[in-house]
């Protein structure tokens, strides 16, 4: 699956996206954020406070307990400031 | 007109006139335009808006449908810019059309409050010293809470 990063999160990681294959034990958005944070030091630092991020599955925002099965593009969204 | 996410400048007056011209049965229209601001105590050269366009289209379309239902609006239209904008340029426009004024005002405020907290846009202020991300404001969350 593709993971998209936006705004200061994208800048902090120095990349806009990752292609990842999480293990079957990763079933929800919360699991995924936790799993990503264990992948490398930059992700660990950037995702240290997962509650601040909204997450979308295939361009629809979903709660952190939502299952990720079937989603192909998951975006991690820092607090929004638009408008 | 409904939901438009665009990288191009828009003309608020032309959009408003077109929106108003579509109905004989409406008694009230509210047009709100957000404008890029540069102030003496915080002068900026530009505002840069990052956007996840596909998500913005989905979320704002859902929000628009909810506003129309909740306030019995005859129509609602949202235009939002992304990219690099200069002081004085319109960032966004929210328009509502209703039978009576209270619904038109309430619908526009509801849309505005949710756009501030739930629409996937991120602002960067560009100044002579460089660029800074704008932080989310607790006031915006509080404004949104009044509708729940």
mmCIF file of C-alpha atoms in Angstrom:
data_model
loop_
_atom_site.group_PDB
_atom_site.id
_atom_site.type_symbol
_atom_site.label_atom_id
_atom_site.label_comp_id
_atom_site.label_asym_id
_atom_site.label_seq_id
_atom_site.Cartn_x
_atom_site.Cartn_y
_atom_site.Cartn_z
ATOM 1 C CA UNK A 1 0.000 0.000 0.000
ATOM 2 C CA UNK A 2 0.958 3.601 -0.564
ATOM 3 C CA UNK A 3 1.403 5.939 2.414
ATOM 4 C CA UNK A 4 1.146 9.691 1.729
ATOM 5 C CA UNK A 5 2.641 12.355 4.001
ATOM 6 C CA UNK A 6 1.612 16.019 4.001
ATOM 7 C CA UNK A 7 2.829 19.453 5.142
ATOM 8 C CA UNK A 8 5.427 19.526 7.966
ATOM 9 C CA UNK A 9 5.274 15.740 8.285
ATOM 10 C CA UNK A 10 6.355 15.428 4.628
ATOM 11 C CA UNK A 11 9.136 17.955 5.230
ATOM 12 C CA UNK A 12 10.318 16.259 8.411
ATOM 13 C CA UNK A 13 10.560 12.875 6.639
ATOM 14 C CA UNK A 14 12.062 14.440 3.530
ATOM 15 C CA UNK A 15 9.689 12.425 1.327
ATOM 16 C CA UNK A 16 6.042 12.606 0.289
ATOM 17 C CA UNK A 17 5.253 8.909 0.188
ATOM 18 C CA UNK A 18 6.294 5.374 1.024
ATOM 19 C CA UNK A 19 5.318 2.031 -0.454
ATOM 20 C CA UNK A 20 4.936 -0.480 2.395
ATOM 21 C CA UNK A 21 3.700 -4.011 3.068
ATOM 22 C CA UNK A 22 2.725 -4.265 6.737
ATOM 23 C CA UNK A 23 2.413 -7.738 8.328
ATOM 24 C CA UNK A 24 -1.079 -9.300 8.755
ATOM 25 C CA UNK A 25 -1.083 -8.365 12.469
ATOM 26 C CA UNK A 26 -1.459 -4.704 11.431
ATOM 27 C CA UNK A 27 -5.238 -4.417 10.992
ATOM 28 C CA UNK A 28 -6.284 -0.865 12.003
ATOM 29 C CA UNK A 29 -5.085 2.669 11.370
ATOM 30 C CA UNK A 30 -3.764 2.816 14.951
ATOM 31 C CA UNK A 31 -1.796 -0.401 14.341
ATOM 32 C CA UNK A 32 -0.393 1.037 11.128
ATOM 33 C CA UNK A 33 0.786 4.285 12.775
ATOM 34 C CA UNK A 34 2.472 2.255 15.506
ATOM 35 C CA UNK A 35 4.059 -0.100 12.976
ATOM 36 C CA UNK A 36 5.302 2.804 10.819
ATOM 37 C CA UNK A 37 6.869 4.447 13.880
ATOM 38 C CA UNK A 38 8.986 1.324 14.331
ATOM 39 C CA UNK A 39 10.280 1.347 10.760
ATOM 40 C CA UNK A 40 12.932 4.039 11.026
ATOM 41 C CA UNK A 41 14.165 6.841 13.243
ATOM 42 C CA UNK A 42 12.598 9.646 11.193
ATOM 43 C CA UNK A 43 9.157 8.002 11.297
ATOM 44 C CA UNK A 44 9.547 7.296 15.017
ATOM 45 C CA UNK A 45 10.238 10.982 15.715
ATOM 46 C CA UNK A 46 7.556 12.271 13.355
ATOM 47 C CA UNK A 47 4.817 9.914 14.588
ATOM 48 C CA UNK A 48 5.638 10.112 18.310
ATOM 49 C CA UNK A 49 2.197 11.614 19.028
ATOM 50 C CA UNK A 50 -0.148 9.666 16.715
ATOM 51 C CA UNK A 51 -3.359 11.178 18.178
ATOM 52 C CA UNK A 52 -2.633 14.509 16.477
ATOM 53 C CA UNK A 53 -2.890 13.017 12.976
ATOM 54 C CA UNK A 54 -6.056 12.412 11.017
ATOM 55 C CA UNK A 55 -5.784 9.541 8.562
ATOM 56 C CA UNK A 56 -7.586 8.914 5.280
ATOM 57 C CA UNK A 57 -8.173 5.582 3.569
ATOM 58 C CA UNK A 58 -8.507 6.037 -0.190
ATOM 59 C CA UNK A 59 -9.239 9.760 0.251
ATOM 60 C CA UNK A 60 -11.852 9.431 3.034
ATOM 61 C CA UNK A 61 -10.973 10.414 6.631
ATOM 62 C CA UNK A 62 -11.555 7.497 9.019
ATOM 63 C CA UNK A 63 -11.228 7.011 12.804
ATOM 64 C CA UNK A 64 -8.034 5.436 14.146
ATOM 65 C CA UNK A 65 -9.849 2.190 14.989
ATOM 66 C CA UNK A 66 -10.989 1.710 11.372
ATOM 67 C CA UNK A 67 -9.689 -1.412 9.598
ATOM 68 C CA UNK A 68 -7.205 -0.774 6.781
ATOM 69 C CA UNK A 69 -7.995 -3.962 4.836
ATOM 70 C CA UNK A 70 -8.612 -3.197 1.165
ATOM 71 C CA UNK A 71 -7.228 0.371 1.245
ATOM 72 C CA UNK A 72 -4.587 1.115 -1.366
ATOM 73 C CA UNK A 73 -3.675 4.724 -0.459
ATOM 74 C CA UNK A 74 -3.435 5.856 3.147
ATOM 75 C CA UNK A 75 -2.641 9.496 3.949
ATOM 76 C CA UNK A 76 -1.316 10.793 7.268
ATOM 77 C CA UNK A 77 -2.578 14.326 7.830
ATOM 78 C CA UNK A 78 -1.126 16.819 10.335
ATOM 79 C CA UNK A 79 -3.645 19.224 11.986
ATOM 80 C CA UNK A 80 -5.220 21.251 9.190
ATOM 81 C CA UNK A 81 -5.077 25.035 8.946
ATOM 82 C CA UNK A 82 -6.822 25.768 5.672
ATOM 83 C CA UNK A 83 -9.397 28.337 4.714
ATOM 84 C CA UNK B 1 -21.460 25.266 -8.964
ATOM 85 C CA UNK B 2 -20.781 23.069 -5.962
ATOM 86 C CA UNK B 3 -17.252 22.225 -4.797
ATOM 87 C CA UNK B 4 -14.203 23.571 -6.606
ATOM 88 C CA UNK B 5 -10.608 23.065 -5.482
ATOM 89 C CA UNK B 6 -8.388 25.105 -7.740
ATOM 90 C CA UNK B 7 -4.834 26.292 -8.187
ATOM 91 C CA UNK B 8 -6.048 29.265 -10.258
ATOM 92 C CA UNK B 9 -7.226 32.692 -9.024
ATOM 93 C CA UNK B 10 -10.999 33.267 -9.013
ATOM 94 C CA UNK B 11 -13.289 36.307 -9.208
ATOM 95 C CA UNK B 12 -15.579 36.403 -6.127
ATOM 96 C CA UNK B 13 -17.966 38.932 -7.685
ATOM 97 C CA UNK B 14 -18.476 36.945 -10.883
ATOM 98 C CA UNK B 15 -19.025 33.717 -8.917
ATOM 99 C CA UNK B 16 -21.488 35.437 -6.588
ATOM 100 C CA UNK B 17 -23.497 36.928 -9.448
ATOM 101 C CA UNK B 18 -23.736 33.563 -11.204
ATOM 102 C CA UNK B 19 -24.768 31.873 -7.965
ATOM 103 C CA UNK B 20 -27.502 34.479 -7.295
ATOM 104 C CA UNK B 21 -28.894 34.275 -10.811
ATOM 105 C CA UNK B 22 -29.934 30.630 -10.554
ATOM 106 C CA UNK B 23 -33.120 30.888 -8.455
ATOM 107 C CA UNK B 24 -36.299 32.993 -8.253
ATOM 108 C CA UNK B 25 -37.547 31.326 -5.077
ATOM 109 C CA UNK B 26 -34.605 32.163 -2.788
ATOM 110 C CA UNK B 27 -34.998 35.016 -0.323
ATOM 111 C CA UNK B 28 -31.444 35.164 0.992
ATOM 112 C CA UNK B 29 -27.896 34.537 -0.115
ATOM 113 C CA UNK B 30 -24.735 34.756 1.991
ATOM 114 C CA UNK B 31 -21.329 35.092 0.384
ATOM 115 C CA UNK B 32 -18.181 34.809 2.475
ATOM 116 C CA UNK B 33 -14.759 35.385 0.961
ATOM 117 C CA UNK B 34 -11.546 34.641 2.855
ATOM 118 C CA UNK B 35 -8.640 36.868 1.825
ATOM 119 C CA UNK B 36 -4.877 36.544 2.257
ATOM 120 C CA UNK B 37 -3.838 39.069 4.899
ATOM 121 C CA UNK B 38 -0.536 40.817 5.481
ATOM 122 C CA UNK B 39 -0.478 43.021 8.588
ATOM 123 C CA UNK B 40 2.104 45.551 9.832
ATOM 124 C CA UNK B 41 2.957 43.369 12.856
ATOM 125 C CA UNK B 42 3.255 40.220 10.703
ATOM 126 C CA UNK B 43 4.003 41.214 7.117
ATOM 127 C CA UNK B 44 4.046 38.290 4.677
ATOM 128 C CA UNK B 45 5.019 38.175 1.029
ATOM 129 C CA UNK B 46 2.800 35.186 0.229
ATOM 130 C CA UNK B 47 0.684 32.386 1.680
ATOM 131 C CA UNK B 48 1.343 28.898 0.380
ATOM 132 C CA UNK B 49 -1.478 26.368 0.708
ATOM 133 C CA UNK B 50 -0.695 22.686 0.427
ATOM 134 C CA UNK B 51 -3.680 20.492 -0.404
ATOM 135 C CA UNK B 52 -4.656 16.843 -0.826
ATOM 136 C CA UNK B 53 -7.065 17.633 -3.647
ATOM 137 C CA UNK B 54 -8.916 14.324 -3.925
ATOM 138 C CA UNK B 55 -9.543 14.217 -0.169
ATOM 139 C CA UNK B 56 -10.607 17.880 -0.100
ATOM 140 C CA UNK B 57 -13.141 17.245 -2.865
ATOM 141 C CA UNK B 58 -14.588 14.229 -1.034
ATOM 142 C CA UNK B 59 -14.708 15.796 2.417
ATOM 143 C CA UNK B 60 -16.117 19.145 1.292
ATOM 144 C CA UNK B 61 -18.751 17.483 -0.921
ATOM 145 C CA UNK B 62 -19.923 15.480 2.121
ATOM 146 C CA UNK B 63 -19.912 18.640 4.232
ATOM 147 C CA UNK B 64 -21.889 20.562 1.607
ATOM 148 C CA UNK B 65 -24.551 17.848 1.447
ATOM 149 C CA UNK B 66 -24.824 17.892 5.245
ATOM 150 C CA UNK B 67 -25.188 21.701 5.323
ATOM 151 C CA UNK B 68 -27.894 21.648 2.650
ATOM 152 C CA UNK B 69 -29.857 19.059 4.612
ATOM 153 C CA UNK B 70 -29.321 20.551 8.075
ATOM 154 C CA UNK B 71 -30.275 24.137 7.178
ATOM 155 C CA UNK B 72 -32.687 23.357 4.294
ATOM 156 C CA UNK B 73 -30.492 25.343 1.918
ATOM 157 C CA UNK B 74 -31.547 25.728 -1.702
ATOM 158 C CA UNK B 75 -27.885 25.479 -2.737
ATOM 159 C CA UNK B 76 -24.340 25.838 -1.423
ATOM 160 C CA UNK B 77 -21.092 26.441 -3.236
ATOM 161 C CA UNK B 78 -17.505 26.230 -1.991
ATOM 162 C CA UNK B 79 -14.402 27.365 -3.864
ATOM 163 C CA UNK B 80 -10.963 26.872 -2.305
ATOM 164 C CA UNK B 81 -7.547 27.828 -3.653
ATOM 165 C CA UNK B 82 -4.285 26.015 -3.179
ATOM 166 C CA UNK B 83 -0.748 26.930 -4.211
ATOM 167 C CA UNK B 84 1.016 30.271 -3.702
ATOM 168 C CA UNK B 85 -1.271 33.231 -3.025
ATOM 169 C CA UNK B 86 -0.417 36.914 -2.604
ATOM 170 C CA UNK B 87 -1.795 39.322 0.041
ATOM 171 C CA UNK B 88 -5.191 40.635 -1.060
ATOM 172 C CA UNK B 89 -6.057 37.537 -3.120
ATOM 173 C CA UNK B 90 -9.154 35.488 -2.241
ATOM 174 C CA UNK B 91 -8.346 32.093 -0.671
ATOM 175 C CA UNK B 92 -11.825 30.679 -0.413
ATOM 176 C CA UNK B 93 -15.440 31.498 -1.006
ATOM 177 C CA UNK B 94 -18.494 29.969 0.654
ATOM 178 C CA UNK B 95 -21.956 30.796 -0.694
ATOM 179 C CA UNK B 96 -25.342 29.686 0.552
ATOM 180 C CA UNK B 97 -28.815 30.213 -0.883
ATOM 181 C CA UNK B 98 -31.928 29.809 1.268
ATOM 182 C CA UNK B 99 -35.551 30.889 1.607
ATOM 183 C CA UNK B 100 -34.719 33.096 4.618
ATOM 184 C CA UNK B 101 -31.622 34.859 5.950
ATOM 185 C CA UNK B 102 -31.044 32.896 9.166
ATOM 186 C CA UNK B 103 -30.596 29.616 7.307
ATOM 187 C CA UNK B 104 -28.280 31.282 4.792
ATOM 188 C CA UNK B 105 -26.092 32.759 7.585
ATOM 189 C CA UNK B 106 -26.090 29.576 9.686
ATOM 190 C CA UNK B 107 -25.282 27.371 6.698
ATOM 191 C CA UNK B 108 -22.351 29.589 5.720
ATOM 192 C CA UNK B 109 -20.955 29.654 9.285
ATOM 193 C CA UNK B 110 -21.312 25.903 9.632
ATOM 194 C CA UNK B 111 -19.411 25.381 6.372
ATOM 195 C CA UNK B 112 -16.714 27.882 7.382
ATOM 196 C CA UNK B 113 -16.178 26.372 10.835
ATOM 197 C CA UNK B 114 -15.778 22.870 9.437
ATOM 198 C CA UNK B 115 -13.540 24.005 6.591
ATOM 199 C CA UNK B 116 -11.112 25.425 9.171
ATOM 200 C CA UNK B 117 -10.767 22.133 11.025
ATOM 201 C CA UNK B 118 -11.604 19.253 8.676
ATOM 202 C CA UNK B 119 -10.541 20.290 5.173
ATOM 203 C CA UNK B 120 -7.081 19.016 4.196
ATOM 204 C CA UNK B 121 -5.261 22.304 3.617
ATOM 205 C CA UNK B 122 -2.064 23.409 5.312
ATOM 206 C CA UNK B 123 -0.818 27.000 5.304
ATOM 207 C CA UNK B 124 2.727 28.246 5.103
ATOM 208 C CA UNK B 125 3.498 31.915 5.591
ATOM 209 C CA UNK B 126 6.235 33.255 3.355
ATOM 210 C CA UNK B 127 8.155 36.204 4.829
ATOM 211 C CA UNK B 128 11.416 37.950 4.034
ATOM 212 C CA UNK B 129 13.098 35.500 6.456
ATOM 213 C CA UNK B 130 11.731 32.289 4.877
ATOM 214 C CA UNK B 131 8.636 30.117 5.275
ATOM 215 C CA UNK B 132 6.839 28.904 8.427
ATOM 216 C CA UNK B 133 3.979 26.424 8.816
ATOM 217 C CA UNK B 134 0.895 27.987 10.401
ATOM 218 C CA UNK B 135 -0.219 26.058 13.481
ATOM 219 C CA UNK B 136 -3.794 24.871 13.966
ATOM 220 C CA UNK B 137 -5.744 27.193 16.280
ATOM 221 C CA UNK B 138 -7.689 25.949 19.338
ATOM 222 C CA UNK B 139 -10.242 28.707 18.568
ATOM 223 C CA UNK B 140 -11.068 26.979 15.290
ATOM 224 C CA UNK B 141 -11.788 23.704 17.079
ATOM 225 C CA UNK B 142 -13.980 25.568 19.578
ATOM 226 C CA UNK B 143 -15.924 27.233 16.747
ATOM 227 C CA UNK B 144 -16.556 23.849 15.161
ATOM 228 C CA UNK B 145 -17.716 22.315 18.454
ATOM 229 C CA UNK B 146 -20.775 24.567 18.628
ATOM 230 C CA UNK B 147 -22.384 22.602 15.784
ATOM 231 C CA UNK B 148 -22.052 19.183 17.437
#
